[in-house]
Tab-separated table of C-alpha atoms in Angstrom:
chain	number	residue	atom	x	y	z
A	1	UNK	CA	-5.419	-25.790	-32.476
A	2	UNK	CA	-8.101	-23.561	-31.766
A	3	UNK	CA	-7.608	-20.565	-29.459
A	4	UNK	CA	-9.182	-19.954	-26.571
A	5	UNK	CA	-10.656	-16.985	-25.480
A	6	UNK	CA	-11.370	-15.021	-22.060
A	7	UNK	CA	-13.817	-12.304	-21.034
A	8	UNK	CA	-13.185	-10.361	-18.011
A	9	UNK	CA	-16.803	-8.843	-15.948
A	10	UNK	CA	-15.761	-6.163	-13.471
A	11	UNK	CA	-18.346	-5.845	-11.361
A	12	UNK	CA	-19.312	-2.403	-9.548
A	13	UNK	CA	-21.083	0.620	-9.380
A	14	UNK	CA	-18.118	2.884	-8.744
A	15	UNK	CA	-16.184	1.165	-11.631
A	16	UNK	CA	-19.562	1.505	-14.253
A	17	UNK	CA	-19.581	5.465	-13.039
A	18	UNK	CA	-16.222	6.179	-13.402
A	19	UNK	CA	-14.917	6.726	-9.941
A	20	UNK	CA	-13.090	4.134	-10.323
A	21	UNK	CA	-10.527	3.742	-12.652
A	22	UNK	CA	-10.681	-0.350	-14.121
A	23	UNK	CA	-7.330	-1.120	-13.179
A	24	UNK	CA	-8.416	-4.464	-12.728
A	25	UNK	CA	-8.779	-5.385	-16.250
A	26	UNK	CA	-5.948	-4.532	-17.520
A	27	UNK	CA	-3.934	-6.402	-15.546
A	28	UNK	CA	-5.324	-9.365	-16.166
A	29	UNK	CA	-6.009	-9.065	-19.818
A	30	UNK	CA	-2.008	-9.075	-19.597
A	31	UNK	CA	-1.419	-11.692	-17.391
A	32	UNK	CA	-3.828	-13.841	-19.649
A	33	UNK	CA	-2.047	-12.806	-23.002
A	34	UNK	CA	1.399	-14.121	-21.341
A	35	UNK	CA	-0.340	-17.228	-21.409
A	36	UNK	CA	-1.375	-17.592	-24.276
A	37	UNK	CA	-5.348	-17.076	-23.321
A	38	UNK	CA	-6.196	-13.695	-25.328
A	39	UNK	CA	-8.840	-11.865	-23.540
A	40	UNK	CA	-11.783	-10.150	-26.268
A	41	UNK	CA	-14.131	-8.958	-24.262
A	42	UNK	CA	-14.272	-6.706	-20.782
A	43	UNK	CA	-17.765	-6.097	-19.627
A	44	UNK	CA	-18.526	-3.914	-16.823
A	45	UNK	CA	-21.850	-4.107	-14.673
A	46	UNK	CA	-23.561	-2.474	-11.910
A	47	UNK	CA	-24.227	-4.821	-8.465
A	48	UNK	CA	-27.559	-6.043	-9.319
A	49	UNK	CA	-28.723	-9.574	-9.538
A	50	UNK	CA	-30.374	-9.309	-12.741
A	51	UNK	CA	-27.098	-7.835	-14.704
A	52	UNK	CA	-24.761	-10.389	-13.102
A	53	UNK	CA	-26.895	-13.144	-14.270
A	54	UNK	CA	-27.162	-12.054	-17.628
A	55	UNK	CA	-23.373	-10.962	-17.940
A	56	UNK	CA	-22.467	-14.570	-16.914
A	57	UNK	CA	-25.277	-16.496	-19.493
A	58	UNK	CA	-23.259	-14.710	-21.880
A	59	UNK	CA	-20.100	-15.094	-21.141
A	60	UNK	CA	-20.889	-18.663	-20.854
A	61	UNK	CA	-22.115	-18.645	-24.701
A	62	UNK	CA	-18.703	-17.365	-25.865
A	63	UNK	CA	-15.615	-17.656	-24.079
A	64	UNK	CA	-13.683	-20.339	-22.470
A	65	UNK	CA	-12.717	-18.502	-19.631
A	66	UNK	CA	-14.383	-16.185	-17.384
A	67	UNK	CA	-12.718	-13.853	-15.104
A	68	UNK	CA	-15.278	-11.489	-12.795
A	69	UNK	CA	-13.727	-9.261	-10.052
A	70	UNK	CA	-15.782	-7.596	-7.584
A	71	UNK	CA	-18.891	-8.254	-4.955
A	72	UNK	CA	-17.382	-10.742	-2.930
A	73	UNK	CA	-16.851	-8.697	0.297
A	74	UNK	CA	-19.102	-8.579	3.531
A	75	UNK	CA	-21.086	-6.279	3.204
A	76	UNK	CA	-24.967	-5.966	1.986
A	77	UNK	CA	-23.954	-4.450	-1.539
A	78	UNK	CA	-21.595	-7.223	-2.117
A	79	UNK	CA	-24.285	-10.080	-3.898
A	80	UNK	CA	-22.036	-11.560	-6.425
A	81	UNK	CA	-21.626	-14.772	-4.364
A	82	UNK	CA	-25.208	-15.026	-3.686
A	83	UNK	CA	-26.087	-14.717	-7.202
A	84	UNK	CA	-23.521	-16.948	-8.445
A	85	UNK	CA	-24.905	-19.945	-6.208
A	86	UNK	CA	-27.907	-19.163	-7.713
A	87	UNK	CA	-26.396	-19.267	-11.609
A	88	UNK	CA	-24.577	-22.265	-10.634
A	89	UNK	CA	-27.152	-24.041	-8.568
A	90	UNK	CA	-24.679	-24.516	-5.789
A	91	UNK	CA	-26.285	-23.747	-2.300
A	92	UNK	CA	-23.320	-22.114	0.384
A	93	UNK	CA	-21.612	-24.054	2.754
A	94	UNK	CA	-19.387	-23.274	5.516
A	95	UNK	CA	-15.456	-23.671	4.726
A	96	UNK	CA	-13.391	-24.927	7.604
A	97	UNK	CA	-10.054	-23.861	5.877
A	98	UNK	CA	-11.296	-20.150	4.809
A	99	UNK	CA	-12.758	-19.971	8.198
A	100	UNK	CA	-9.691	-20.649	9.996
A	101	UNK	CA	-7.644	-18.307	7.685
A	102	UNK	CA	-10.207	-15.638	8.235
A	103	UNK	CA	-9.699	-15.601	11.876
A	104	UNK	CA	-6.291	-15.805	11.937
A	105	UNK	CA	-6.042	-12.993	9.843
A	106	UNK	CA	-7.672	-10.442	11.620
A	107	UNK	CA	-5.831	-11.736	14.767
A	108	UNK	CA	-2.710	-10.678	13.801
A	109	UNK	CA	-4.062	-7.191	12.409
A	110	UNK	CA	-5.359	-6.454	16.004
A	111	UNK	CA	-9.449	-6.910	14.750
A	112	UNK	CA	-12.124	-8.898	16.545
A	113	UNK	CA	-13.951	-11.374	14.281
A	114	UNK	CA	-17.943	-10.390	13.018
A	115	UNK	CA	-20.560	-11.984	11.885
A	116	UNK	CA	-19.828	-10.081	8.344
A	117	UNK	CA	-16.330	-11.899	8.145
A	118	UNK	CA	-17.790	-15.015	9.466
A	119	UNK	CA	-19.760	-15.227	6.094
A	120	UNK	CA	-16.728	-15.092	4.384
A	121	UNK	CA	-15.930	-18.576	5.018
A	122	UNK	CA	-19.553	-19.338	3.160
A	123	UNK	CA	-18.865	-20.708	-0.373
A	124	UNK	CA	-20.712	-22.690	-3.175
A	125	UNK	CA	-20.673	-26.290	-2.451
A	126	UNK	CA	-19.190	-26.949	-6.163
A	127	UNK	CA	-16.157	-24.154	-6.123
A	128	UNK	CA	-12.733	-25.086	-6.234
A	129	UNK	CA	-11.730	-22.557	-3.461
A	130	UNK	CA	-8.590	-20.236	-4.342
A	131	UNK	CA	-6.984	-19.128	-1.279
A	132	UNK	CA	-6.412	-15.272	-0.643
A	133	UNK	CA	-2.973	-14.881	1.208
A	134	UNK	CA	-3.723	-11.055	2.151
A	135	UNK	CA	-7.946	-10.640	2.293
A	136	UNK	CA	-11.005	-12.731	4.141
A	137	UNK	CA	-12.745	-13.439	0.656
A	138	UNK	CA	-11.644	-16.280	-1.252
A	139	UNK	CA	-11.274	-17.004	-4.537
A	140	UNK	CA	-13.702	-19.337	-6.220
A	141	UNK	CA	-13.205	-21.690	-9.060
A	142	UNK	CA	-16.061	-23.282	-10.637
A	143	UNK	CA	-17.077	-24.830	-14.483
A	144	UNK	CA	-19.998	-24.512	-16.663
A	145	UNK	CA	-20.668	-26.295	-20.052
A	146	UNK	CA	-16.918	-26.347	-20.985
A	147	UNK	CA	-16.268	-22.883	-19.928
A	148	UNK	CA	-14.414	-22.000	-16.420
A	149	UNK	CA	-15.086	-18.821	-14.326
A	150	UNK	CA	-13.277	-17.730	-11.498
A	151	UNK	CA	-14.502	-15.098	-9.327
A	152	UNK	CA	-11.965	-12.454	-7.241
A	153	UNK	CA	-12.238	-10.024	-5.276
A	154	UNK	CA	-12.044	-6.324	-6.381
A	155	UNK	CA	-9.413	-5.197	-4.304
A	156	UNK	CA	-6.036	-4.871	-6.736
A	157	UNK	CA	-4.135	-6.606	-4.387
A	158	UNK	CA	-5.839	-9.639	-3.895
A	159	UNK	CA	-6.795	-9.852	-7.592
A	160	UNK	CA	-2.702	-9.833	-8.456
A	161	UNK	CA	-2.131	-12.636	-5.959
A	162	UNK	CA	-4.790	-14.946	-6.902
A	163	UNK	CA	-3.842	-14.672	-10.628
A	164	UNK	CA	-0.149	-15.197	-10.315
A	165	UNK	CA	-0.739	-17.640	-7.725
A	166	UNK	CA	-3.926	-19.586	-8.000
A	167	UNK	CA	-5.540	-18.909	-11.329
A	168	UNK	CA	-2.866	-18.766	-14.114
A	169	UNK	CA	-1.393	-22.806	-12.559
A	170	UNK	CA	-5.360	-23.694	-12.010
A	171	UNK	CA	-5.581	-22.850	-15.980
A	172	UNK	CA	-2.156	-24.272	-17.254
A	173	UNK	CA	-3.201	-27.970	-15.903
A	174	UNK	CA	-6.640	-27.809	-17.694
A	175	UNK	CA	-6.200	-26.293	-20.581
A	176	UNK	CA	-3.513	-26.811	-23.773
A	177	UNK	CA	-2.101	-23.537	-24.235
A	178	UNK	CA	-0.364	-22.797	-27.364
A	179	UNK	CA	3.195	-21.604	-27.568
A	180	UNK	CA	3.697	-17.727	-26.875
A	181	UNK	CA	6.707	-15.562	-27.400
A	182	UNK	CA	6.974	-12.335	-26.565
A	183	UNK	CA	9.027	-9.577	-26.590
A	184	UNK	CA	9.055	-5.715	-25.377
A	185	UNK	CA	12.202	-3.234	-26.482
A	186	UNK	CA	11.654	0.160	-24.643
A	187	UNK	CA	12.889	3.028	-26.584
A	188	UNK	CA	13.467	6.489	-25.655
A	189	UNK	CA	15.192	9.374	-27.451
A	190	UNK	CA	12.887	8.892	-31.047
A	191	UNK	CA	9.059	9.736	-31.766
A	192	UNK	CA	7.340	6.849	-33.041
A	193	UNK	CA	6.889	8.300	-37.054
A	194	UNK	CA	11.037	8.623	-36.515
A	195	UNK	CA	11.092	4.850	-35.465
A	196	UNK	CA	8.659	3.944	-37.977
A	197	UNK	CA	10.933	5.300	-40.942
A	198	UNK	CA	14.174	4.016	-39.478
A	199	UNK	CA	12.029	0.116	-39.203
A	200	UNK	CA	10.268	0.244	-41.998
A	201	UNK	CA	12.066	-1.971	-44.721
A	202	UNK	CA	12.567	-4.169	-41.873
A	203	UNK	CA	8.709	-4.220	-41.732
A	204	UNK	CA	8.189	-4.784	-45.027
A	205	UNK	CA	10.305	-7.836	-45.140
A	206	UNK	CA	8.448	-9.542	-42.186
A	207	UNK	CA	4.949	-8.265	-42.600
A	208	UNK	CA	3.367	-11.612	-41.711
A	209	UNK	CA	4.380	-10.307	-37.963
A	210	UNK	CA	2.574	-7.756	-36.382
A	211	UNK	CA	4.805	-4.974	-34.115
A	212	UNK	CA	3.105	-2.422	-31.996
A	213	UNK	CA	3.843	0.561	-31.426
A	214	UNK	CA	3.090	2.033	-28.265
A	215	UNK	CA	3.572	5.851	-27.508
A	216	UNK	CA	4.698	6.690	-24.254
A	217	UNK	CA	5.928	9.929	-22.359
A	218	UNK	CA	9.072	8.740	-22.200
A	219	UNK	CA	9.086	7.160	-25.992
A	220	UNK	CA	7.843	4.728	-27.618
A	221	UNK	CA	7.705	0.695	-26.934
A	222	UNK	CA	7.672	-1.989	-29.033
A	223	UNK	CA	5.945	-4.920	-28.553
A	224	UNK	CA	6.172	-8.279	-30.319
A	225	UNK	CA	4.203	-11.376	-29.982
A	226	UNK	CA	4.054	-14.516	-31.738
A	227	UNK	CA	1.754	-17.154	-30.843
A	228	UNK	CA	2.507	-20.938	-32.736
A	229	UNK	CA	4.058	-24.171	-32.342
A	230	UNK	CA	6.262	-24.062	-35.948
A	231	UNK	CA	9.237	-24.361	-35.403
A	232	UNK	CA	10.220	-22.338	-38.944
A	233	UNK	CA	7.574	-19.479	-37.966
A	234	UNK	CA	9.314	-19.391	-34.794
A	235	UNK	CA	13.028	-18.886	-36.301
A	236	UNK	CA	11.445	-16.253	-38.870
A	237	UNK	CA	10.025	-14.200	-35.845
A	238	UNK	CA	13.304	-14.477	-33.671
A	239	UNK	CA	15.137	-13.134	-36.572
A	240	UNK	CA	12.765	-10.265	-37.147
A	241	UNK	CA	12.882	-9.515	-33.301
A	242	UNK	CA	16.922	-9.658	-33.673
A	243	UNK	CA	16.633	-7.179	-36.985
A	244	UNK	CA	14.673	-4.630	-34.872
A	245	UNK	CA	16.950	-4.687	-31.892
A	246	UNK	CA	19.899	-4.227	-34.093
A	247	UNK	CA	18.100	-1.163	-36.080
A	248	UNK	CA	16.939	0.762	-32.937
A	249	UNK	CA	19.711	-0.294	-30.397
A	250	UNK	CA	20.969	3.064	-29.772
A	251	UNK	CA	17.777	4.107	-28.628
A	252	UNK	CA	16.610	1.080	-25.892
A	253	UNK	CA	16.859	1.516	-22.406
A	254	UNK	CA	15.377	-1.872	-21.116
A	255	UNK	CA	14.026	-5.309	-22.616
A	256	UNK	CA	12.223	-5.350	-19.438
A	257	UNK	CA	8.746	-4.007	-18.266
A	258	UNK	CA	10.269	-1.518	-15.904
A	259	UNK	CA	10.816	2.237	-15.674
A	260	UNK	CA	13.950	4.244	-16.598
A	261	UNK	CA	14.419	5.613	-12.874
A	262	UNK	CA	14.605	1.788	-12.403
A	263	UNK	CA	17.059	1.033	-14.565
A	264	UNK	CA	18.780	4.355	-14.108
A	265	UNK	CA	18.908	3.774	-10.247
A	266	UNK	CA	20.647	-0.019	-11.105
A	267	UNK	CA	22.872	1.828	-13.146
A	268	UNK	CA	24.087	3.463	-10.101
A	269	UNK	CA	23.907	1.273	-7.836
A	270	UNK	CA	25.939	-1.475	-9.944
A	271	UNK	CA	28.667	1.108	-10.147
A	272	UNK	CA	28.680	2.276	-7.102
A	273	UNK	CA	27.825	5.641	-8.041
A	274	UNK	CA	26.408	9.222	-6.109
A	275	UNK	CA	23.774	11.353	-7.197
A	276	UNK	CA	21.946	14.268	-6.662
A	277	UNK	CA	19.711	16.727	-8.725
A	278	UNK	CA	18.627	20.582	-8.542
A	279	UNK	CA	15.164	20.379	-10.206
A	280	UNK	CA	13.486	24.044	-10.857
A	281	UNK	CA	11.336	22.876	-14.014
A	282	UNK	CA	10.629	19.429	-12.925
A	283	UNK	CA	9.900	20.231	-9.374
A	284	UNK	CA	11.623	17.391	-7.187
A	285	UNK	CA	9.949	15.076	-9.173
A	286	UNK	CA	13.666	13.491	-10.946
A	287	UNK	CA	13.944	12.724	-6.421
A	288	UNK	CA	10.693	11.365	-6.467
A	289	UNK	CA	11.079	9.109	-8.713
A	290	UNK	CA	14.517	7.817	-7.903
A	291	UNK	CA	13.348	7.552	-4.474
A	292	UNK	CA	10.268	5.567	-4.879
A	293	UNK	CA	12.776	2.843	-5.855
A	294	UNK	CA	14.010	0.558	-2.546
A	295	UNK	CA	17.386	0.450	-1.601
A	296	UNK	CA	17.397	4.285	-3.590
A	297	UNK	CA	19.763	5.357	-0.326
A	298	UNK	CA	22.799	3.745	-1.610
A	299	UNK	CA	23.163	6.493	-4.874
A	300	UNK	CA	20.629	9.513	-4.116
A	301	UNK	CA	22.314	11.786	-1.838
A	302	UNK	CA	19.848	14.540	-2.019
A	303	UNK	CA	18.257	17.593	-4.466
A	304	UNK	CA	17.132	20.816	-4.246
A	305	UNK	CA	13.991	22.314	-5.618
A	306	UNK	CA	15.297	26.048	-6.627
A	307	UNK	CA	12.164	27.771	-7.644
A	308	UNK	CA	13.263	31.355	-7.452
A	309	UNK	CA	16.619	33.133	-8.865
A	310	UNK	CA	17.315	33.846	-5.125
A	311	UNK	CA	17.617	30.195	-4.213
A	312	UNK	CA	19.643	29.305	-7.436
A	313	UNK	CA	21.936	31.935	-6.002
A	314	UNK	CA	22.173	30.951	-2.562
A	315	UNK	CA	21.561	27.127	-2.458
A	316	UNK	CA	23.491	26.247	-5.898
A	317	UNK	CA	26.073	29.984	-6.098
A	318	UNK	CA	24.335	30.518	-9.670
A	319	UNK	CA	26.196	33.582	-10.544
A	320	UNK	CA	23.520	36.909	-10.382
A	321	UNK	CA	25.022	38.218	-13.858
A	322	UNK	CA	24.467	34.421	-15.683
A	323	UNK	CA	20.731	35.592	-14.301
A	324	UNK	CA	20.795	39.268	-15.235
A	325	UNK	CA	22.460	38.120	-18.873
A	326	UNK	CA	20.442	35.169	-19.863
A	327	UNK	CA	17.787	34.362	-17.340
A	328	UNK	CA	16.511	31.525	-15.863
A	329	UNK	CA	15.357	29.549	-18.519
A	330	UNK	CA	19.118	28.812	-20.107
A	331	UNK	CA	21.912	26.284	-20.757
A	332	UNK	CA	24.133	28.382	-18.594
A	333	UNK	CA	21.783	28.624	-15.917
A	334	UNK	CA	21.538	24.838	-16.006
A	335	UNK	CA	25.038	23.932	-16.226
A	336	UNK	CA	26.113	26.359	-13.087
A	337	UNK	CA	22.995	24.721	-11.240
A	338	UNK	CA	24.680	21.459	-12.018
A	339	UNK	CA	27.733	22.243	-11.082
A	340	UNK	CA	26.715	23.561	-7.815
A	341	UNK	CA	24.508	21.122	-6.183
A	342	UNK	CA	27.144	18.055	-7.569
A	343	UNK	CA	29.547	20.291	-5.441
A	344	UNK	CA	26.875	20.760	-2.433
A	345	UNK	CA	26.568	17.037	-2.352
A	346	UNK	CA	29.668	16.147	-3.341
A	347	UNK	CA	28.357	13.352	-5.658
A	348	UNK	CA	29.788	11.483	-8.404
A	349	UNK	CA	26.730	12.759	-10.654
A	350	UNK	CA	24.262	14.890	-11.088
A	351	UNK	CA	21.674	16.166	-13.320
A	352	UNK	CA	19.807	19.872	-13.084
A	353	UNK	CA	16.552	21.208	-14.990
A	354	UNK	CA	15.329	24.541	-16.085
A	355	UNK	CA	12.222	25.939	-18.206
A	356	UNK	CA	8.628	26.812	-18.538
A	357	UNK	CA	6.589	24.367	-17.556
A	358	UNK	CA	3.616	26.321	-18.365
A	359	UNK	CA	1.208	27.176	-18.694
A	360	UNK	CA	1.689	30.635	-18.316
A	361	UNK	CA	5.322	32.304	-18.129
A	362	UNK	CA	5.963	32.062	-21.644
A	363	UNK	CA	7.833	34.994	-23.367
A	364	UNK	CA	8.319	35.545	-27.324
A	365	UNK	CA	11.695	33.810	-27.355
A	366	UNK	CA	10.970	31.346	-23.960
A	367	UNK	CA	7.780	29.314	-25.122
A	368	UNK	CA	6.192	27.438	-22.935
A	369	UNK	CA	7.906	23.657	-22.927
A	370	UNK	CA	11.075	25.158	-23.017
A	371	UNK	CA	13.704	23.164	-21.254
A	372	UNK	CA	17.463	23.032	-20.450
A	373	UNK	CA	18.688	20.134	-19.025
A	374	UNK	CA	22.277	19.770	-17.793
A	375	UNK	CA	23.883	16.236	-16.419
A	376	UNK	CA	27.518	15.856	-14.958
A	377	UNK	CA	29.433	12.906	-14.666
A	378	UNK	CA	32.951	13.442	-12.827
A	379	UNK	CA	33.953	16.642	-14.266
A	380	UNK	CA	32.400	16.016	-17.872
A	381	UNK	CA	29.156	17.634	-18.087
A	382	UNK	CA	26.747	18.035	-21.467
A	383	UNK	CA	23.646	20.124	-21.534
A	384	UNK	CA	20.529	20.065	-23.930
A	385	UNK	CA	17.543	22.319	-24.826
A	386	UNK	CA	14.543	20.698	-25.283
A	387	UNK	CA	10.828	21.825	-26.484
A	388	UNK	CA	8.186	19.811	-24.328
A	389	UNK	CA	4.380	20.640	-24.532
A	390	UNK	CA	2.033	22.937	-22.790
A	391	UNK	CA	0.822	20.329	-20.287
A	392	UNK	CA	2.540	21.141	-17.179
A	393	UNK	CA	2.509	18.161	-15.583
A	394	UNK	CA	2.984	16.086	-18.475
A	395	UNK	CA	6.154	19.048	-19.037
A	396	UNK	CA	7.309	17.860	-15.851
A	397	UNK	CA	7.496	14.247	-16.556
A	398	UNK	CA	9.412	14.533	-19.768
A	399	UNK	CA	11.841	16.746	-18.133
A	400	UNK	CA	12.899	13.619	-15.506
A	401	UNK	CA	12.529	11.151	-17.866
A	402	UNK	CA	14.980	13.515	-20.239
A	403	UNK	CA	16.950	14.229	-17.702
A	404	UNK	CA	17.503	10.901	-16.297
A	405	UNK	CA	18.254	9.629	-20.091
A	406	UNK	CA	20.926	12.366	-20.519
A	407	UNK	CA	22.470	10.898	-17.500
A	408	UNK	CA	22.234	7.314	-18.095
A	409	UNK	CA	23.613	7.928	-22.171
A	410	UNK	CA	26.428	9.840	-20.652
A	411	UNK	CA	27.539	6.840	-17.819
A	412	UNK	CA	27.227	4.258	-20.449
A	413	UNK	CA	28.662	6.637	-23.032
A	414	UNK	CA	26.397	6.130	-25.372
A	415	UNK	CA	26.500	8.853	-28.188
C-alpha cells in the first residue's frame, strides 16, 4: 500500500519573520504521524495572494493532504479565504450554522456582533465546514484532484481542536491508513552516548527498526515507530520494543508523553504524600513546576527561595559555622536546608538545591554548574553533587528536573 503524504503551509508574516515561533506545525506533523499520514513538507508564506496560490498549486502536485493554518480571521490582512475561493473556484456564501454559532459566541463573552464577525459565517460554497468550538472562524474542508486540504485558523487553540476533533475522523473515513505502532520510553539519569553503548547489541540485532534518540534537558527519549500490516514484522518490533525496556528500565520515568513534575506530582498524590522544597540554585522553579500541575494543593505545602546565607540561617536554621566551614555551595549546606524546611512544613518530603548557576560566581574549586542536591523522605535523606553547564537558565532546569528525580528514585526506591 502506498503511503500517503501531508504538507503543512503556515501562513503569516509574523511566522515567515520569526516573531512567531511555528508552533503550529509541529503539532500537527505529530498528530498526523499518530495516524499514520507522515507529513514531508512544512512551507511557510507571507499573506499575499500570489504566494498562497502558488503554495497550494504545489502542494496539490505532491501530497495527499494539505494542512494550511492561518488568514482566516476578520480582519483586512486575513485573505486566505478569499484566495482560496478563488483557487477552488468556489464563490462565498453565507452559513446559517456558523452564523448562529458566531453570535452566540460573543454573547456569552459579553461582545456585540460586527460586521467583521458577520463575515465569518461567509464560506466557499464547496467546503465541508469544520466547526470551531472556541473561535468565530471555521474550519473548511474541501478536495482537489485526489488531494484534500483543510484550512484552520492560526490561533493554537483552535488549530488543536479542529484536528483532534474534526480533521483527524474527517481523514480516517476517507482514507486507508496503514497500521501504526508507536512507542515513547522517557529516560532520565543517562546521556544518550551512555544509552547508546548500554543498547547497542540490542541494535544490532534489530537494525531493520529504526530508534530515535532524542536529547532532552532532562535525558534522553526514545522513540519507536513501526508502520505495517505483517503480522511477523509486527511481533519482531514488539519484541525489540520489550528488549529495550528491559535494558534501560532503571532509567524510565514514564511511557507517556508527559513531564516528570507530572509524574512526580502523581507519585504523591497516589500516596498521599507532603512536600515542600528550599530552592537557592534553582530559584522556586522545583514550586513552579509542581504547581503548574492541577490539583498540585493536595502534596505541595510550600518552599522557600533562600538566596542569601542570612535567609538559609533564619528561614531553614542552616547552622552559621556549616557556612563559615564549607560555604554555600555544599552537600552539608544542602542537607541542613533539607532538613529544615521538611521541618518548617512539616512534610512527609522534601527536596533542597544549592550551586552556581552561573554565569559568574564561579571560584577555582566551585565551577560554575556546580550543584548539591539533597531529598528527604521520612527521616532517610541522600544528597548528590552534580556538574550542570554554564547556561543559567538551562542550570536551573536540570537542577528541578535532578532534584525531582532524586526524590521520585528515593519514594519508589529505586537504586
Amino acid at each position: 500500500m502506498k503511503t500517503k503524504l501531508a504538507e503543512i503551509i503556515s501562513i503569516g508574516n509574523e511566522v515567515l519573520a520569526g516573531h512567531t515561533i511555528n508552533t503550529n506545525a509541529a503539532y500537527i506533523s505529530q498528530q498526523m504521524s499518530a495516524i499514520g499520514l507522515p507529513v514531508y513538507w512544512v512551507t511557510t508564506i507571507s499573506d499575499t495572494h500570489d504566494e498562497i496560490l502558488f503554495a497550494l498549486n504545489t502542494a496539490n502536485t505532491r501530497a495527499d493532504v494539505v494542512l494550511v493554518t492561518g488568514g482566516l480571521g476578520p480582519t483586512p490582512d486575513d485573505i486566505t479565504k478569499a484566495t482560496v475561493c478563488e483557487y477552488f473556484n468556489s464563490p462565498l456564501i453565507q452559513n446559517k450554522n456558523v452564523l448562529n454559532h458566531v453570535q452566540n459566541l460573543l454573547k456569552n463573552r459579553g461582545l456585540s456582533l460586527l460586521d467583521t464577525n458577520m463575515a465569518q459565517a461567509l464560506v466557499p460554497d464547496k467546503a465541508d465546514i469544520l466547526h470551531n468550538p472556541v473561535g468565530t472562524a471555521p474550519g473548511l474542508a474541501l478536495e482537489n484532484k485526489g488531494t484534500y486540504f483543510f484550512f484552520m485558523p492560526g490561533v493554537p487553540i483552535e488549530m488543536k481542536r479542529l484536528i483532534n476533533e474534526q480533521i483527524i475522523p474527517y481523514l480516517q473515513k476517507r482514507l486507508n491508513l496503514p497500521a501504526i505502532r508507536s512507542y515513547l520510553l522517557r529516560t532520565t539519569g543517562i546521556a544518550e552516548s551512555r544509552l547508546f553503548e548500554l543498547l547497542k547489541d540490542i541494535l544490532k540485532e534489530y537494525s531493520q527498526f529504526p530508534l530515535a534518540f532524542l536529547p532532552r534537558h532532562i535525558g534522553v527519549d526514545l522513540r519507536f515507530r513501526l508502520i505495517s500490516d505483517n503480522k511477523d514484522e509486527q511481533q519482531k518490533f514488539e519484541s525489540f520494543v520489550d528488549a529495550v525496556r528491559n535494558k534501560t528500565l532503571k532509567y524510565i520515568f514514564t511511557e507517556e508523553n508527559v513531564e516528570l513534575e507530572q509524574i512526580l506530582g502523581q507519585l504523591l498524590k497516589d500516596r498521599k504524600l507532603t512536600f515542600s522544597c528550599a530552592e537557592s540554585f534553582t530559584g522556586g522553579l522545583i514550586g513552579d513546576l509542581l504547581t503548574n500541575i492541577p490539583g498540585s494543593s493536595d502534596y505541595f505545602m510550600g518552599g522557600m527561595i533562600t538566596y542569601s546565607n542570612a535567609s538559609k540561617m533564619n528561614l531553614l536554621g542552616v547552622k552559621q559555622k556549616t557556612l563559615e566551614t564549607y560555604g554555600a555551595v555544599n552537600s552539608e549546606t544542602a542537607l541542613e536546608m533539607v532538613r529544615g524546611v521538611q521541618q518548617a512544613f512539616a512534610t512527609d518530603c522534601a527536596v533542597a538545591t544549592t550551586g552556581i548557576a552561573g554565569p559568574a560566581g564561579a571560584t577555582e574549586t566551585k565551577p560554575v554548574g556546580l550543584c548539591y542536591i539533597a531529598a528527604r523522605y521520612g527521616n532517610e535523606e541522600v544528597e548528590k553533587e552534580f556538574h550542570f553547564g554554564r547556561d543559567r537558565i538551562i542550570n536551573k532546569r536540570r537542577g528541578a528536573m535532578a532534584a525531582m528525580e532524586m526524590l521520585r528514585r528515593m519514594i519508589l526506591k529505586i537504586h
